[in-house]
Coordinates of C-alpha atoms in Angstrom, one line a residue:
Chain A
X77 CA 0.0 0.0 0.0
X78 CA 1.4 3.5 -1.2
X79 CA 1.3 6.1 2.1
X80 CA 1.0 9.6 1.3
X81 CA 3.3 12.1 3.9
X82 CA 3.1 15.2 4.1
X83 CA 6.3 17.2 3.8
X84 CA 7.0 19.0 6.7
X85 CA 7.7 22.7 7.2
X86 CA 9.5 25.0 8.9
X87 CA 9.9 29.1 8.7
X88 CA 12.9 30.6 7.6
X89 CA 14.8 33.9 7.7
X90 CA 17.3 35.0 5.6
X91 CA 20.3 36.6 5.2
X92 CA 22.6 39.6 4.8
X93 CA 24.9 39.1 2.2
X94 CA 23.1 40.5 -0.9
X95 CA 25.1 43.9 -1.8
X96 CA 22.3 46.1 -2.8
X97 CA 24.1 48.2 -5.5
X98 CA 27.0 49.3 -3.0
X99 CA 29.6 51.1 -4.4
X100 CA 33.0 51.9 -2.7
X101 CA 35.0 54.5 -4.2
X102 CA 38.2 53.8 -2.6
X103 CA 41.0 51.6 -3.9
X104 CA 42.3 49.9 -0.9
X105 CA 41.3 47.1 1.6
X106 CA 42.7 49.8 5.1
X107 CA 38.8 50.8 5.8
X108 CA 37.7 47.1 5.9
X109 CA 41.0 46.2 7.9
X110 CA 40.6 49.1 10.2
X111 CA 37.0 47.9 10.5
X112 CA 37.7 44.4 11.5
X113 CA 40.2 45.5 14.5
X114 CA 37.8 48.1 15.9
X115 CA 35.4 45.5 15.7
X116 CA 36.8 42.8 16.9
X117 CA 38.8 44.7 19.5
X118 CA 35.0 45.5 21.1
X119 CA 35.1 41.6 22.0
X120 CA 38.4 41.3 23.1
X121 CA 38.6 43.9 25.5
X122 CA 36.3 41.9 28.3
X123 CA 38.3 39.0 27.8
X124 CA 41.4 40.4 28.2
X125 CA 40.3 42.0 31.4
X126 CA 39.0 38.8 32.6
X127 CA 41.9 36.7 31.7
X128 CA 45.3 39.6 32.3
X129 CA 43.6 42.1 34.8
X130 CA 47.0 43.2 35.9
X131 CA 48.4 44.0 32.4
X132 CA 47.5 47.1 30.6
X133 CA 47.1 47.4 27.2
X134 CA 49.0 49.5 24.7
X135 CA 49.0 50.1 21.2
X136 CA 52.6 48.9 19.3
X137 CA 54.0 52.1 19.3
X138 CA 53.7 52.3 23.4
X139 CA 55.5 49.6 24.0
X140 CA 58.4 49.6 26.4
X141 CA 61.3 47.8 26.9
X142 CA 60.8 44.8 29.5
X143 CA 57.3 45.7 31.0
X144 CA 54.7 43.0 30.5
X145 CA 51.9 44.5 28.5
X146 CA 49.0 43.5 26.0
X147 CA 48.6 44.2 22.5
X148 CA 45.6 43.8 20.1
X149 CA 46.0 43.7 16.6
X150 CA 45.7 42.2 13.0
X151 CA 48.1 38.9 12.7
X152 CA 50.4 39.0 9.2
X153 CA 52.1 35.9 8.5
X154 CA 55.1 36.4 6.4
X155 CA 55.4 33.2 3.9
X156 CA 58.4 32.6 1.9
X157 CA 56.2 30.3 -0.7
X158 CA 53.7 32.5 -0.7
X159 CA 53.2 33.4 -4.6
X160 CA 53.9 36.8 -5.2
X161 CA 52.6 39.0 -8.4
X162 CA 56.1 40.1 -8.9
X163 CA 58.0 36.8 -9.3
X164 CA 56.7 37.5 -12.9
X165 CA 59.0 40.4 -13.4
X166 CA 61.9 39.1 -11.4
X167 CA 65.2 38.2 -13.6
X168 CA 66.1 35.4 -11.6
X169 CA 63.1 32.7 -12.9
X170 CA 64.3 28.9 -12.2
X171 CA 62.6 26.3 -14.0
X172 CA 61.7 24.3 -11.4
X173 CA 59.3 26.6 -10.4
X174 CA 56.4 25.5 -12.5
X175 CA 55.1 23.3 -10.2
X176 CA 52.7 25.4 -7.7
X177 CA 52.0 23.6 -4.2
X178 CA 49.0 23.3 -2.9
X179 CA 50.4 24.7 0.6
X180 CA 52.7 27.4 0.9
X181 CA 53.5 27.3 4.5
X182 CA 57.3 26.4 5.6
X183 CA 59.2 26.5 9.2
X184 CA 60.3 29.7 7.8
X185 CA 57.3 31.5 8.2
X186 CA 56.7 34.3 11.1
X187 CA 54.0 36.5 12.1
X188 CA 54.0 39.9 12.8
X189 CA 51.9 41.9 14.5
X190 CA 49.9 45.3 13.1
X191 CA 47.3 48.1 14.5
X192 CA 47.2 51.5 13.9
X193 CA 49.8 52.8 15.1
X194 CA 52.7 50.0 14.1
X195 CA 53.9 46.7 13.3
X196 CA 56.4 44.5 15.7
X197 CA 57.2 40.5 15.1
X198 CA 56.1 38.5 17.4
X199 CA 58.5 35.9 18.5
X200 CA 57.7 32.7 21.0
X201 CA 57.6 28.8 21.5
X202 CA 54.0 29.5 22.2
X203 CA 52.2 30.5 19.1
X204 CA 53.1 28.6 16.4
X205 CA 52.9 30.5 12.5
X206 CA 51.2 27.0 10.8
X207 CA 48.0 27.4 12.6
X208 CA 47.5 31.3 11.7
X209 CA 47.0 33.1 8.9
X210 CA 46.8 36.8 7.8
X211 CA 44.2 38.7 8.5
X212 CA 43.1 37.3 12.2
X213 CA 42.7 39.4 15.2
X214 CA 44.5 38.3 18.3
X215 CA 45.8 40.1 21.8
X216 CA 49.2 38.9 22.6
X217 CA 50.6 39.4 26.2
X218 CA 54.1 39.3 26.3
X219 CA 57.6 41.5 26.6
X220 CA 59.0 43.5 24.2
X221 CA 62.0 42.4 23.3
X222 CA 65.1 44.0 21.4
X223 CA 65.7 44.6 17.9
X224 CA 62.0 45.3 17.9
X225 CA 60.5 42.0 18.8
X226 CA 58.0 41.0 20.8
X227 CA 58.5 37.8 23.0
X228 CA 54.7 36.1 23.0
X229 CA 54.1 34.3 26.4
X230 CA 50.6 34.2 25.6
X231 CA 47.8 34.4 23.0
X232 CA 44.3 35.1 23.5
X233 CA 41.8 34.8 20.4
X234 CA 38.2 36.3 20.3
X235 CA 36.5 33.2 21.0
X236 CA 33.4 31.9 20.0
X237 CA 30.5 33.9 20.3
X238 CA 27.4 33.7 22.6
X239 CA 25.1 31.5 20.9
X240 CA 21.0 31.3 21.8
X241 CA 19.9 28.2 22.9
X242 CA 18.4 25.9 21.1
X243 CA 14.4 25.8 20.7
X244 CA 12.8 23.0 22.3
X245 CA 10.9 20.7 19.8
X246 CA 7.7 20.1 20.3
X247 CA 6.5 16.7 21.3
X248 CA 3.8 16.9 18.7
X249 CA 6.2 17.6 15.4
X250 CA 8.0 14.7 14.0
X251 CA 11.9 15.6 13.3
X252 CA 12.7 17.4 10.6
X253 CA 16.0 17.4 8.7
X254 CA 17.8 19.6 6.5
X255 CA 19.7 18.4 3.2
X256 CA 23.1 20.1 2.4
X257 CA 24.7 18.7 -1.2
X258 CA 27.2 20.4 -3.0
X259 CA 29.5 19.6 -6.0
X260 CA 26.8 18.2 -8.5
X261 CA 29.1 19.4 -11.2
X262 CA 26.4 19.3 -13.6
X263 CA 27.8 18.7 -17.2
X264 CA 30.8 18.0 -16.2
X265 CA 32.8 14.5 -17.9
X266 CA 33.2 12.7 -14.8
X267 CA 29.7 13.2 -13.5
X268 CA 26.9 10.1 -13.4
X269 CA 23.7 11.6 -14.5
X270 CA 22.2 8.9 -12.9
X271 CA 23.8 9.5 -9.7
X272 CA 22.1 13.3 -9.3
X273 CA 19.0 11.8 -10.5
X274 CA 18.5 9.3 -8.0
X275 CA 19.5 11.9 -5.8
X276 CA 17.0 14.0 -6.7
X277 CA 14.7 10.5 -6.6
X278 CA 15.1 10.2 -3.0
X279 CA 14.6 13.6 -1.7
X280 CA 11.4 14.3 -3.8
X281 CA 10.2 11.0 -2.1
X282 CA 9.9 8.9 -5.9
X283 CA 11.9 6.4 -4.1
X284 CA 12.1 3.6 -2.0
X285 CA 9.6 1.7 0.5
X286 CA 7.9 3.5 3.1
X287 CA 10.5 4.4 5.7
X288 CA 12.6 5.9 2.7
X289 CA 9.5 7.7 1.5
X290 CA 9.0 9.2 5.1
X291 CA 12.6 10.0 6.2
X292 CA 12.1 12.1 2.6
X293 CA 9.0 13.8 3.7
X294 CA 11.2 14.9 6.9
X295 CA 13.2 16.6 4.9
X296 CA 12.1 20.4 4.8
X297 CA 14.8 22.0 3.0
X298 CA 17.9 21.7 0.4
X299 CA 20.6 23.7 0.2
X300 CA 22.9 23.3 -3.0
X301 CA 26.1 24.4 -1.2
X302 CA 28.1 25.4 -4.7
X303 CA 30.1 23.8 -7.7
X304 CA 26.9 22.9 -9.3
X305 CA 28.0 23.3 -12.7
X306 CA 30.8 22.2 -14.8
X307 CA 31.1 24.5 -17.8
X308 CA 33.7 23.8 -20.5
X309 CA 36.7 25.7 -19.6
X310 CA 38.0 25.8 -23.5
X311 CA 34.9 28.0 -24.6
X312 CA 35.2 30.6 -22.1
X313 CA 38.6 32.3 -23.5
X314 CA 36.8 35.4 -24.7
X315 CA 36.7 34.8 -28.5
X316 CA 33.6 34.7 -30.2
X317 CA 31.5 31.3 -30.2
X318 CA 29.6 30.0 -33.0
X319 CA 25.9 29.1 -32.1
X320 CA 27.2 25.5 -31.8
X321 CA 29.7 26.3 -29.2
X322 CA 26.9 28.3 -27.5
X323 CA 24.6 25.5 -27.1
X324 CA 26.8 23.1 -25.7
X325 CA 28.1 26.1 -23.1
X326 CA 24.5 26.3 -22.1
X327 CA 23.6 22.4 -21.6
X328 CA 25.4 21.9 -18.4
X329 CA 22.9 24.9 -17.0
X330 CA 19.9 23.2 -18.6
X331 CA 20.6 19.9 -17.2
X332 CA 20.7 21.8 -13.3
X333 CA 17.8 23.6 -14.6
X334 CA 16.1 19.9 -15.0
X335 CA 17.3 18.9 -11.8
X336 CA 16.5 22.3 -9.8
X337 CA 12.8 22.0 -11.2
X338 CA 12.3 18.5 -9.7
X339 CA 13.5 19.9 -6.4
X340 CA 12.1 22.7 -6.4
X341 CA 8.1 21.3 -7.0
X342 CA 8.7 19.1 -3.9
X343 CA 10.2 21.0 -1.2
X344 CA 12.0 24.4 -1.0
X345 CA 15.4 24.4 -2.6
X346 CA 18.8 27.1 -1.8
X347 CA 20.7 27.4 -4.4
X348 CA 24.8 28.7 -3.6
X349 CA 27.5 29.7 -5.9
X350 CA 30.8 28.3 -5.8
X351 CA 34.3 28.9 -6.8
X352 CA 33.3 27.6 -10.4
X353 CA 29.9 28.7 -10.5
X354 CA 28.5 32.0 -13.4
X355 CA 28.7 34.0 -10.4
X356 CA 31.1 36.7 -9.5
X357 CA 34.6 35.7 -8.1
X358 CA 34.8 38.0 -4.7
X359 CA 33.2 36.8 -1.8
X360 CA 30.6 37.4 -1.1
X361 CA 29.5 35.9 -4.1
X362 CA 25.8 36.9 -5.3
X363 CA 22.9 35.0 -6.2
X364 CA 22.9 32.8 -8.9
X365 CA 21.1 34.9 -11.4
X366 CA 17.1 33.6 -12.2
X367 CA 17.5 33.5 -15.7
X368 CA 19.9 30.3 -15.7
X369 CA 16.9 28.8 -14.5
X370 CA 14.3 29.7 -16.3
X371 CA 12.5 26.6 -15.2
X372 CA 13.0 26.7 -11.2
X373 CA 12.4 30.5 -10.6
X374 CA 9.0 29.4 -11.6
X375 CA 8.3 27.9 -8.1
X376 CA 8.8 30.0 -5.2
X377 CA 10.4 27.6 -3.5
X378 CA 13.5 28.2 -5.1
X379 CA 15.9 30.3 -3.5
X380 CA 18.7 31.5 -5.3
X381 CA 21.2 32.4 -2.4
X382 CA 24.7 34.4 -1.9
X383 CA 27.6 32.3 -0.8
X384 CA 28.2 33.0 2.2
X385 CA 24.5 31.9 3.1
X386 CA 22.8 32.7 6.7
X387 CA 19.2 31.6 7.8
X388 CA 17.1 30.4 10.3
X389 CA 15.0 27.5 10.4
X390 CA 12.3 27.3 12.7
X391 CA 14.6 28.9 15.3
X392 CA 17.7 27.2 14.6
X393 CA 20.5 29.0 13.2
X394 CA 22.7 28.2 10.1
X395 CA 26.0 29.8 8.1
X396 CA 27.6 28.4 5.5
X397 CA 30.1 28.6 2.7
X398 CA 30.8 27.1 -0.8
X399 CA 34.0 26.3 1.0
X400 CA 36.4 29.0 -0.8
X401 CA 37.1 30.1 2.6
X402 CA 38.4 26.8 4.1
X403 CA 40.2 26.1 1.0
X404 CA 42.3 29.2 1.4
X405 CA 43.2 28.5 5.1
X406 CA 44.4 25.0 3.9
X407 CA 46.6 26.8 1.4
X408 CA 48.0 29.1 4.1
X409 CA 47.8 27.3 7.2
X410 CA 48.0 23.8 9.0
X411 CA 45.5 21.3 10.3
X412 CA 44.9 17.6 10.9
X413 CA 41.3 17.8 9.4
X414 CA 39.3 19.8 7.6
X415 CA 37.3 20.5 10.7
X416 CA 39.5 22.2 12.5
X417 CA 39.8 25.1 10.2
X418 CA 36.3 25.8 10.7
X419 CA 36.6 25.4 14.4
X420 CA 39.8 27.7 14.1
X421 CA 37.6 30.7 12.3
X422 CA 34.4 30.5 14.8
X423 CA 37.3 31.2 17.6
X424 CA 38.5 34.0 15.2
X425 CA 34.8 35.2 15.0
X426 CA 35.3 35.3 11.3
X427 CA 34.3 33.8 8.2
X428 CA 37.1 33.4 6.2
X429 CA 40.4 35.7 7.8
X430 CA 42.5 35.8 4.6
X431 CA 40.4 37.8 2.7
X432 CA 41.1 40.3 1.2
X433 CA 44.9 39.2 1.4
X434 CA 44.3 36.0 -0.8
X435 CA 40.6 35.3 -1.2
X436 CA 38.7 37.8 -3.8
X437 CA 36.9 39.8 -1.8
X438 CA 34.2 42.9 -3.1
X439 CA 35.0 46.2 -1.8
X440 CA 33.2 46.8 1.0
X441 CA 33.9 49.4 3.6
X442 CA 32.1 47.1 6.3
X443 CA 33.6 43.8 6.9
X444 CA 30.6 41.6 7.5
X445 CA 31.6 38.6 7.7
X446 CA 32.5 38.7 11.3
X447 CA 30.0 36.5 13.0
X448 CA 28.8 38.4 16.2
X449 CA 26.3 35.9 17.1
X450 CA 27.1 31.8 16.2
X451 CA 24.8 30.0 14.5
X452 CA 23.6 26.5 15.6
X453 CA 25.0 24.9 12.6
X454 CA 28.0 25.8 10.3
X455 CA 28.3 24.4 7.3
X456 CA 31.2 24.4 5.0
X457 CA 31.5 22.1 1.4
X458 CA 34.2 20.2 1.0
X459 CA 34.5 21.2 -2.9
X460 CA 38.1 18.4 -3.2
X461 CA 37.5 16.1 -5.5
X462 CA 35.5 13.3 -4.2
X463 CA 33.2 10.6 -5.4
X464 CA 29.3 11.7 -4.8
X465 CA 27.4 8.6 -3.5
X466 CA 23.7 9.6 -4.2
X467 CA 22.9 10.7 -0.5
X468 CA 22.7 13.8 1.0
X469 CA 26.4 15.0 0.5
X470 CA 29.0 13.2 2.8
X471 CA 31.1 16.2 1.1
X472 CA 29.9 18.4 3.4
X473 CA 31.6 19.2 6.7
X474 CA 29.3 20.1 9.1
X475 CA 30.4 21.3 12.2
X476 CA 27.3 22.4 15.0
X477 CA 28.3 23.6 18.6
X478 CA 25.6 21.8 20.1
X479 CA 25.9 18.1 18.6
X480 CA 27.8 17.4 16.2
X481 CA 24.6 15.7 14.1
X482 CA 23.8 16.4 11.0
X483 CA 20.2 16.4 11.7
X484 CA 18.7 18.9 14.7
Chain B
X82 CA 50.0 111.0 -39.7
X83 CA 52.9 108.8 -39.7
X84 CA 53.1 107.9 -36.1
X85 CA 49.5 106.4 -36.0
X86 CA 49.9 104.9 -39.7
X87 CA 52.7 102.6 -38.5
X88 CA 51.4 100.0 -36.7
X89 CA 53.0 100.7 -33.0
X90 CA 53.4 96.8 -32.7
X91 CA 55.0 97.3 -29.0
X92 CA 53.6 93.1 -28.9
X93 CA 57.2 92.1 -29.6
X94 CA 59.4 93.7 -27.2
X95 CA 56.7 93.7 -23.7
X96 CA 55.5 89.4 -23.5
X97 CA 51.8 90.0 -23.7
X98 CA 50.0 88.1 -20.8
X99 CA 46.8 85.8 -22.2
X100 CA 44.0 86.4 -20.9
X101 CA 43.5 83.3 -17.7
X102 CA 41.5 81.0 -19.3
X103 CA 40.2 77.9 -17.0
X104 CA 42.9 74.6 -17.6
X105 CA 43.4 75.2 -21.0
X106 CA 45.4 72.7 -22.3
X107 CA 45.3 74.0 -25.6
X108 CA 49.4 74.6 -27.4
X109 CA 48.7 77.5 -29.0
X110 CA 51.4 78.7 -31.5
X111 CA 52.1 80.7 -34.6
X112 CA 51.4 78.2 -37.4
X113 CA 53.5 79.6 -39.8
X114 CA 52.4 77.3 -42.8
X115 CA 49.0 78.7 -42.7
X116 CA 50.2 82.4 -41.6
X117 CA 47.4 82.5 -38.5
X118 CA 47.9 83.7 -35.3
X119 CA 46.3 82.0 -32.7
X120 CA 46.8 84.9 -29.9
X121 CA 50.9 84.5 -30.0
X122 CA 52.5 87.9 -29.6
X123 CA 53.9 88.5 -33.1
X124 CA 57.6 87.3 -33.1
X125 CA 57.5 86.3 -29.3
X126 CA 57.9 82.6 -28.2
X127 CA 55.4 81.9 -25.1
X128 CA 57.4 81.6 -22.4
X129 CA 54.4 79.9 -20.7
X130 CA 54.3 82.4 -18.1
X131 CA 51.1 83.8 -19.1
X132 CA 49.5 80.4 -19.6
X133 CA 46.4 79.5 -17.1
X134 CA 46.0 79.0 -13.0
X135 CA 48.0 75.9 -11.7
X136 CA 45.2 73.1 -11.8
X137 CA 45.9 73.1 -7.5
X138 CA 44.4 76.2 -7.4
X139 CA 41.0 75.0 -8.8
X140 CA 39.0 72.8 -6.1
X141 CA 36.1 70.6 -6.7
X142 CA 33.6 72.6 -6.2
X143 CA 32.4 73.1 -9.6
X144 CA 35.5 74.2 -11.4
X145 CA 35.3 77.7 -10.1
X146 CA 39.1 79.4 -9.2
X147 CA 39.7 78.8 -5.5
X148 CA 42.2 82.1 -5.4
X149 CA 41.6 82.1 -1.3
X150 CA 44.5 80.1 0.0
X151 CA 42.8 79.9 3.5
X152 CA 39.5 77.6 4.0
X153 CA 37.5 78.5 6.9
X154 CA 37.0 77.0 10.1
X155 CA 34.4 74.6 9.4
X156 CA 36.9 73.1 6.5
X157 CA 39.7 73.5 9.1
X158 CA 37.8 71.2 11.8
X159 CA 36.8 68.8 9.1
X160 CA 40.0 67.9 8.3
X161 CA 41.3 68.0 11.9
X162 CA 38.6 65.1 12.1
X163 CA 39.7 63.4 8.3
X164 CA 43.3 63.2 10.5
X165 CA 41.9 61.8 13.5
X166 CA 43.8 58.4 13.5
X167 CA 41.4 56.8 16.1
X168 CA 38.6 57.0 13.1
X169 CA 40.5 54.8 10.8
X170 CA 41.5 56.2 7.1
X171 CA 39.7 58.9 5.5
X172 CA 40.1 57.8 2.0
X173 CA 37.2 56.3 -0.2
X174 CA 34.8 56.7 2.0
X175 CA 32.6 59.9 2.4
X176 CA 32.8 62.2 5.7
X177 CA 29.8 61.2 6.7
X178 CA 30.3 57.3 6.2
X179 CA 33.1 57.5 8.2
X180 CA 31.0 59.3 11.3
X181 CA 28.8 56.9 11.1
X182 CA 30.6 54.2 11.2
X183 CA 32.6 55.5 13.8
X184 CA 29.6 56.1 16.5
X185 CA 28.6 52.7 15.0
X186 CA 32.2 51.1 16.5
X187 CA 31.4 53.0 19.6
X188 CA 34.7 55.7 19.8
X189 CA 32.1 58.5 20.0
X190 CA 33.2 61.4 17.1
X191 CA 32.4 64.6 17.9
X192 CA 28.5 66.1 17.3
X193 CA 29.8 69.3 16.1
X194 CA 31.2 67.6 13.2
X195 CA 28.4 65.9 11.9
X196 CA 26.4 69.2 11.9
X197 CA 29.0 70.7 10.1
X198 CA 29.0 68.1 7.6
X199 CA 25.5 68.1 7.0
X200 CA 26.1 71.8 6.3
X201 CA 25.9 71.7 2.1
X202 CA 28.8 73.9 1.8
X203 CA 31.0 71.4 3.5
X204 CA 32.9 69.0 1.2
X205 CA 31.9 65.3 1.4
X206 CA 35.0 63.6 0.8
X207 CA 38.6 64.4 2.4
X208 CA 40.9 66.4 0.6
X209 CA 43.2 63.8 -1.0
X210 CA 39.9 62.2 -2.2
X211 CA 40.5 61.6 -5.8
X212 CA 44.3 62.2 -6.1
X213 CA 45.8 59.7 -4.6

């Protein structure tokens, strides 16, 4: 006998990443860096009281020679393998250096300190340059050495946020659950068709017995966390195309368009850009624009989202990425696991530290991608390269201060 | 007479001095192949010392000649405030932006300067706005 569920519901919120036609003038990053110390310094200031009430804080240039004091400033980390736009020009080009690494960090690498007033470089057994990166906000306690060092005997980082608690489910509703996928790679050579269909199979409840069925009516929500598309790389040099050309650049689109308008008629569907998407390069990235889909905007379940990607579901929190952000930290920083980069940037209170030093990032003379509240639920895509079994996305990394499920 | 029937052509020997003309760029030189003058004292080279205000002298508010080198004290205590350090960089960002944002970041600017910013005669941006 065939059961008929009801999909479940739940309210959402959304989000503050759209740019409404902002325009900054200026041509340099100092108002958003300036922004993100003042900012940030707001939250460290309690902690540091708490934590060194006998220390007083200075600025760099106020340090002297031998007191103890605290500092609070923007962290640059000074890479030797860090590519540099002028190793084009320089005489000196060895052959060997065609091959780019993935990770530019070496034992070489130091970090220096930087507010308004001055720079100094900080020095110490204690913090260690592999786990930083350029562009977080610390307060360092420590002595002022010679030779304009400063020796670091400790680090204090703005921590994570104060988070609201969780609402209480009511014994009434059944659990709901939330589907994150990402790197469909529509069009692209290695992809199954078959796999995002029976994907899409599964969710839209066209599959499977009745306990699949109703697990899929649980499911209120999908969020398409990026790399949806795979577009031909060859046809998008600038020259000219010939109608031809045109039509095959448009078919991976179509095909997501397909897929998108399955999803979309069953339950409501997010849709992010990622680093390969049509969408614009900087973070924050925009919407997807409704004319790719000419077939999902149709439904008003179909949300074409910004990357990064904040809402609320029935009370519960969520922020995520297309992963850009965590794929720069692993290029500019160590860790065991993917995981602990995104624990590393809640405790930095910010999104994605590195830009605008090495991720695009849009002018902006507000840095918002400081998180001054957590979310529940943070979820990042894992865009590496991995094999797509047709569930809900093991390629996403989700990391929730609560539980650590992937359900709430 | 003969005095006034002789063309007292006293052009050559005194460097006549153009008449200032706003940034004109324009080369203007005897074009001998066509025999015109185009306002070149006869037989004198322009020295360029009669050539138009410096371009510094000419502010942005709507081309006119700034010839006052002083500004007046509401200018004066805008820029005292463009300077302030503790308010971040003044650059590409307007006077008022930068106000805002800094009562936003709580280091409490002076009221005096937002009223005098909302005054229309004050300029929005900073003075290096634009040229560096």
């Amino acid at each position: 006998m065939v059961g008929i569920w009801n999909k479940e519901e739940a309210d959402m919120k959304n989000e503050k990443f759209e740019l409404k036609k902002q325009k900054y003038k200026g041509q340099q990053y100092s108002q958003l860096y300036f922004f993100r110390l003042t900012f940030t310094r707001q939250y460290l200031n309690p902690r540091i009281k708490e934590r060194w009430p006998s220390y007083i804080v200075t600025n760099i240039l106020g340090l002297d020679e031998g007191k103890v004091c605290v500092v609070i400033g923007t962290l640059y980390k000074q890479m030797k393998l860090k590519p540099n736009i002028l190793d084009e020009y320089s005489k000196e080009r060895s052959v060997g250096g065609l091959v780019v690494p993935s990770n530019f960090t070496d034992a070489e690498d130091y970090l220096i300190l930087e507010d308004e007033s001055g720079r100094v470089k900080l020095v110490g057994d204690c913090i260690s340059p592999a786990v930083y990166v350029t562009g977080v906000v610390v307060a360092v306690c420590g002595q002022p050495g010679k030779d304009g060092e400063f020796l670091v005997e400790e680090i204090l980082e703005p921590g994570l946020a104060p988070q609201p608690p969780l609402p209480t489910r009511k014994k009434s509703e059944s659990e709901k659950y939330v589907a994150f996928v990402s790197g469909l790679r529509c069009g692209g050579p290695e992809t199954n068709p078959l796999q995002v269909q029976l994907l899409v199979d599964h969710l839209t409840g066209h599959l499977g017995e009745e306990q699949e069925q109703s697990l899929s009516a649980q499911v209120v929500r999908t969020i398409i966390a990026g790399d949806s598309v795979q577009l031909q790389a060859q046809a998008l040099h600038g020259q000219p195309l010939s109608s031809k050309d045109q039509h095959k650049l448009i078919e991976p689109i179509k095909e997501l368009d397909l897929v998108l308008t399955q999803l979309a008629s069953a339950m409501p569907v997010d849709i992010m850009p990622g680093s390969k998407d049509p969408a614009n390069f900087s973070l924050p990235q925009q919407p997807l624009h409704k004319c790719l889909f000419p077939g999902a905007t149709a439904y008003s379940t179909f949300v074409s989202a910004t990357n990064p990607h904040q809402f609320e579901l029935d009370g519960v929190g969520f922020l995520g990425t297309s992963g850009q952000n965590i794929e720069d930290l692993d290029k500019y920083s160590l860790a065991d696991d993917p995981v602990d980069y995104m624990e590393r940037t809640l405790s930095w209170r910010h999104i994605a530290p590195t830009a605008p030093d090495t991720l695009g990032q849009i002018f902006n003379a507000l840095d918002k991608r400081i998180t001054a509240q957590v979310k529940h639920h943070m979820v990042v895509s894992d865009t590496l390269v991995k094999k797509v079994p047709f569930s809900d996305g093991p390629k996403d990394v989700l990391l929730s201060l609560a539980t650590k499920a992937f359900e709430h | 007479m003969a005095s006034a029937s002789r063309k007292h052509n006293l052009t050559g020997v005194f460097p006549q001095r153009k008449k200032a003309t706003v940034a004109s760029g324009k080369d203007k030189r005897f074009d001998k192949s066509s025999g015109a003058y185009d306002d070149v004292p006869v037989g004198g080279a322009s020295l360029g010392g009669g050539s138009a205000q410096p371009a510094a002298l000419i502010t942005s508010r709507g081309g006119k000649q700034d010839l006052s080198g002083d500004y007046d004290e509401i200018e004066s205590t805008l820029r005292q405030f463009d300077m302030n350090m503790a308010y971040g960089p003044c650059l590409g960002i307007t006077r008022m932006e930068r106000w805002e944002r800094a009562t936003r970041l709580g280091l409490s600017p002076p009221s005096n300067v937002r009223d005098m910013i909302v005054n229309l005669e004050a300029s929005q941006d900073c003075l290096w706005e634009g040229r560096v």
